[in-house]
């Protein structure tokens, strides 16, 4: 014989737990959708300026690492100098709002000139590489003082 009372009403506890879990799942889905929408708005901006600066900084860091490891021969250094020179060609395209600013034009021209000089007579010693890095850094600093936000 069963000890279940036929007049006893079923507990609402199970329904409350189910509704709580359903609310948590729906809330989490809504948060994810809102975060993706928000991220989409932020990433709809032009990524080229930041990407260009990151790539150039990476190549300069690689040159500094080569110098720290005493790997200053032309075969180690030239690929990074060439990449810096190539990306310097994209400065005006990456920052179209500054294209007509005389200070920006002068700074980007100085960057290209420094890279041309470094590539015309590649540094063969770590001292020469240090001088090339310093000159490149000065051209970057000149632009960043005026335009970096």
mmCIF file of C-alpha atoms in Angstrom, residues 3-144:
data_model
loop_
_atom_site.group_PDB
_atom_site.id
_atom_site.type_symbol
_atom_site.label_atom_id
_atom_site.label_comp_id
_atom_site.label_asym_id
_atom_site.label_seq_id
_atom_site.Cartn_x
_atom_site.Cartn_y
_atom_site.Cartn_z
ATOM 1 C CA UNK A 3 1.712 6.288 1.644
ATOM 2 C CA UNK A 4 0.733 8.987 -0.878
ATOM 3 C CA UNK A 5 -2.190 11.115 0.155
ATOM 4 C CA UNK A 6 -4.575 11.441 -2.826
ATOM 5 C CA UNK A 7 -5.825 14.830 -1.562
ATOM 6 C CA UNK A 8 -2.308 16.341 -1.379
ATOM 7 C CA UNK A 9 -1.510 18.930 -4.052
ATOM 8 C CA UNK A 10 1.771 18.665 -5.957
ATOM 9 C CA UNK A 11 4.559 21.034 -4.833
ATOM 10 C CA UNK A 12 5.201 24.184 -6.869
ATOM 11 C CA UNK A 13 8.918 23.973 -6.071
ATOM 12 C CA UNK A 14 9.718 22.175 -9.338
ATOM 13 C CA UNK A 15 7.955 24.819 -11.387
ATOM 14 C CA UNK A 16 9.796 27.615 -9.592
ATOM 15 C CA UNK A 17 13.174 25.999 -10.188
ATOM 16 C CA UNK A 18 12.328 25.450 -13.857
ATOM 17 C CA UNK A 19 11.268 29.085 -14.304
ATOM 18 C CA UNK A 20 14.406 30.292 -12.510
ATOM 19 C CA UNK A 21 16.657 28.212 -14.762
ATOM 20 C CA UNK A 22 14.750 29.318 -17.855
ATOM 21 C CA UNK A 23 15.161 32.972 -16.808
ATOM 22 C CA UNK A 24 18.889 32.511 -16.247
ATOM 23 C CA UNK A 25 19.381 30.890 -19.654
ATOM 24 C CA UNK A 26 17.359 33.559 -21.465
ATOM 25 C CA UNK A 27 19.164 36.313 -19.562
ATOM 26 C CA UNK A 28 22.560 34.887 -20.472
ATOM 27 C CA UNK A 29 21.554 34.668 -24.119
ATOM 28 C CA UNK A 30 20.371 38.282 -24.058
ATOM 29 C CA UNK A 31 23.664 39.438 -22.491
ATOM 30 C CA UNK A 32 25.689 37.610 -25.144
ATOM 31 C CA UNK A 33 23.605 39.146 -27.921
ATOM 32 C CA UNK A 34 23.992 42.638 -26.452
ATOM 33 C CA UNK A 35 27.746 42.219 -26.020
ATOM 34 C CA UNK A 36 28.157 41.094 -29.632
ATOM 35 C CA UNK A 37 26.109 44.045 -30.848
ATOM 36 C CA UNK A 38 28.190 46.410 -28.763
ATOM 37 C CA UNK A 39 31.436 44.830 -30.004
ATOM 38 C CA UNK A 40 30.164 45.083 -33.569
ATOM 39 C CA UNK A 41 29.711 48.811 -33.200
ATOM 40 C CA UNK A 42 33.207 49.250 -31.849
ATOM 41 C CA UNK A 43 34.818 47.150 -34.568
ATOM 42 C CA UNK A 44 32.970 48.868 -37.388
ATOM 43 C CA UNK A 45 35.545 51.625 -37.073
ATOM 44 C CA UNK A 46 38.585 51.582 -39.306
ATOM 45 C CA UNK A 47 41.142 49.162 -37.890
ATOM 46 C CA UNK A 48 43.988 50.135 -40.219
ATOM 47 C CA UNK A 49 45.545 52.901 -38.069
ATOM 48 C CA UNK A 50 45.869 50.701 -34.979
ATOM 49 C CA UNK A 51 46.951 47.673 -36.984
ATOM 50 C CA UNK A 52 49.630 49.667 -38.794
ATOM 51 C CA UNK A 53 51.019 51.018 -35.535
ATOM 52 C CA UNK A 54 51.043 47.524 -33.993
ATOM 53 C CA UNK A 55 52.867 46.041 -36.983
ATOM 54 C CA UNK A 56 55.476 48.785 -36.959
ATOM 55 C CA UNK A 57 55.964 48.455 -33.206
ATOM 56 C CA UNK A 58 56.385 44.695 -33.584
ATOM 57 C CA UNK A 59 59.130 45.125 -36.183
ATOM 58 C CA UNK A 60 60.938 47.687 -34.038
ATOM 59 C CA UNK A 61 60.698 45.293 -31.078
ATOM 60 C CA UNK A 62 62.166 42.528 -33.238
ATOM 61 C CA UNK A 63 65.086 44.787 -34.147
ATOM 62 C CA UNK A 64 65.654 45.549 -30.470
ATOM 63 C CA UNK A 65 65.524 41.840 -29.640
ATOM 64 C CA UNK A 66 68.050 41.093 -32.389
ATOM 65 C CA UNK A 67 70.325 43.762 -30.967
ATOM 66 C CA UNK A 68 69.961 42.359 -27.446
ATOM 67 C CA UNK A 69 70.921 38.913 -28.760
ATOM 68 C CA UNK A 70 73.858 40.358 -30.705
ATOM 69 C CA UNK A 71 72.267 39.306 -34.004
ATOM 70 C CA UNK A 72 72.963 42.491 -35.925
ATOM 71 C CA UNK A 73 74.003 41.217 -39.338
ATOM 72 C CA UNK A 74 72.181 42.339 -42.446
ATOM 73 C CA UNK A 75 70.281 39.068 -42.959
ATOM 74 C CA UNK A 76 68.640 39.435 -39.549
ATOM 75 C CA UNK A 77 67.990 43.164 -39.759
ATOM 76 C CA UNK A 78 66.997 43.857 -43.369
ATOM 77 C CA UNK A 79 63.614 42.063 -43.366
ATOM 78 C CA UNK A 80 62.428 44.224 -40.467
ATOM 79 C CA UNK A 81 63.791 47.421 -42.006
ATOM 80 C CA UNK A 82 62.088 46.571 -45.296
ATOM 81 C CA UNK A 83 58.804 45.904 -43.509
ATOM 82 C CA UNK A 84 59.060 49.229 -41.678
ATOM 83 C CA UNK A 85 59.725 51.004 -44.967
ATOM 84 C CA UNK A 86 56.823 49.272 -46.675
ATOM 85 C CA UNK A 87 54.393 50.094 -43.894
ATOM 86 C CA UNK A 88 55.623 53.702 -43.867
ATOM 87 C CA UNK A 89 54.117 53.992 -47.347
ATOM 88 C CA UNK A 90 50.680 53.416 -45.801
ATOM 89 C CA UNK A 91 50.789 56.159 -43.180
ATOM 90 C CA UNK A 92 48.774 58.693 -45.158
ATOM 91 C CA UNK A 93 46.245 56.042 -46.200
ATOM 92 C CA UNK A 94 45.852 54.881 -42.613
ATOM 93 C CA UNK A 95 45.221 58.398 -41.324
ATOM 94 C CA UNK A 96 43.200 60.148 -44.060
ATOM 95 C CA UNK A 97 42.081 62.930 -41.702
ATOM 96 C CA UNK A 98 45.715 63.959 -41.217
ATOM 97 C CA UNK A 99 46.756 63.647 -44.849
ATOM 98 C CA UNK A 100 46.642 67.417 -45.424
ATOM 99 C CA UNK A 101 48.303 68.370 -42.136
ATOM 100 C CA UNK A 102 51.802 69.690 -42.798
ATOM 101 C CA UNK A 103 53.205 68.289 -39.529
ATOM 102 C CA UNK A 104 51.892 64.814 -40.300
ATOM 103 C CA UNK A 105 53.229 64.909 -43.837
ATOM 104 C CA UNK A 106 56.639 66.016 -42.564
ATOM 105 C CA UNK A 107 56.693 63.258 -39.933
ATOM 106 C CA UNK A 108 55.698 60.514 -42.367
ATOM 107 C CA UNK A 109 58.267 61.774 -44.889
ATOM 108 C CA UNK A 110 60.920 61.725 -42.155
ATOM 109 C CA UNK A 111 59.954 58.137 -41.308
ATOM 110 C CA UNK A 112 60.370 57.045 -44.926
ATOM 111 C CA UNK A 113 63.676 58.939 -45.195
ATOM 112 C CA UNK A 114 65.019 57.243 -42.073
ATOM 113 C CA UNK A 115 64.041 53.828 -43.439
ATOM 114 C CA UNK A 116 65.550 54.622 -46.851
ATOM 115 C CA UNK A 117 68.803 55.666 -45.183
ATOM 116 C CA UNK A 118 68.904 52.535 -43.039
ATOM 117 C CA UNK A 119 68.269 50.302 -46.032
ATOM 118 C CA UNK A 120 70.718 52.114 -48.331
ATOM 119 C CA UNK A 121 73.560 51.284 -45.967
ATOM 120 C CA UNK A 122 72.288 48.498 -43.723
ATOM 121 C CA UNK A 123 73.741 48.440 -40.250
ATOM 122 C CA UNK A 124 76.381 45.734 -39.978
ATOM 123 C CA UNK A 125 77.080 46.149 -36.281
ATOM 124 C CA UNK A 126 74.900 46.420 -33.236
ATOM 125 C CA UNK A 127 76.034 50.020 -32.779
ATOM 126 C CA UNK A 128 74.821 50.814 -36.284
ATOM 127 C CA UNK A 129 71.550 49.038 -35.620
ATOM 128 C CA UNK A 130 71.137 50.990 -32.400
ATOM 129 C CA UNK A 131 71.616 54.238 -34.317
ATOM 130 C CA UNK A 132 69.058 53.173 -36.939
ATOM 131 C CA UNK A 133 66.552 52.230 -34.241
ATOM 132 C CA UNK A 134 67.146 55.540 -32.478
ATOM 133 C CA UNK A 135 66.600 57.538 -35.661
ATOM 134 C CA UNK A 136 63.435 55.561 -36.449
ATOM 135 C CA UNK A 137 62.191 56.091 -32.902
ATOM 136 C CA UNK A 138 62.770 59.830 -33.176
ATOM 137 C CA UNK A 139 60.643 60.013 -36.321
ATOM 138 C CA UNK A 140 57.896 58.041 -34.577
ATOM 139 C CA UNK A 141 58.133 60.217 -31.486
ATOM 140 C CA UNK A 142 57.826 63.393 -33.563
ATOM 141 C CA UNK A 143 54.503 62.240 -34.973
ATOM 142 C CA UNK A 144 53.176 60.747 -31.750
#
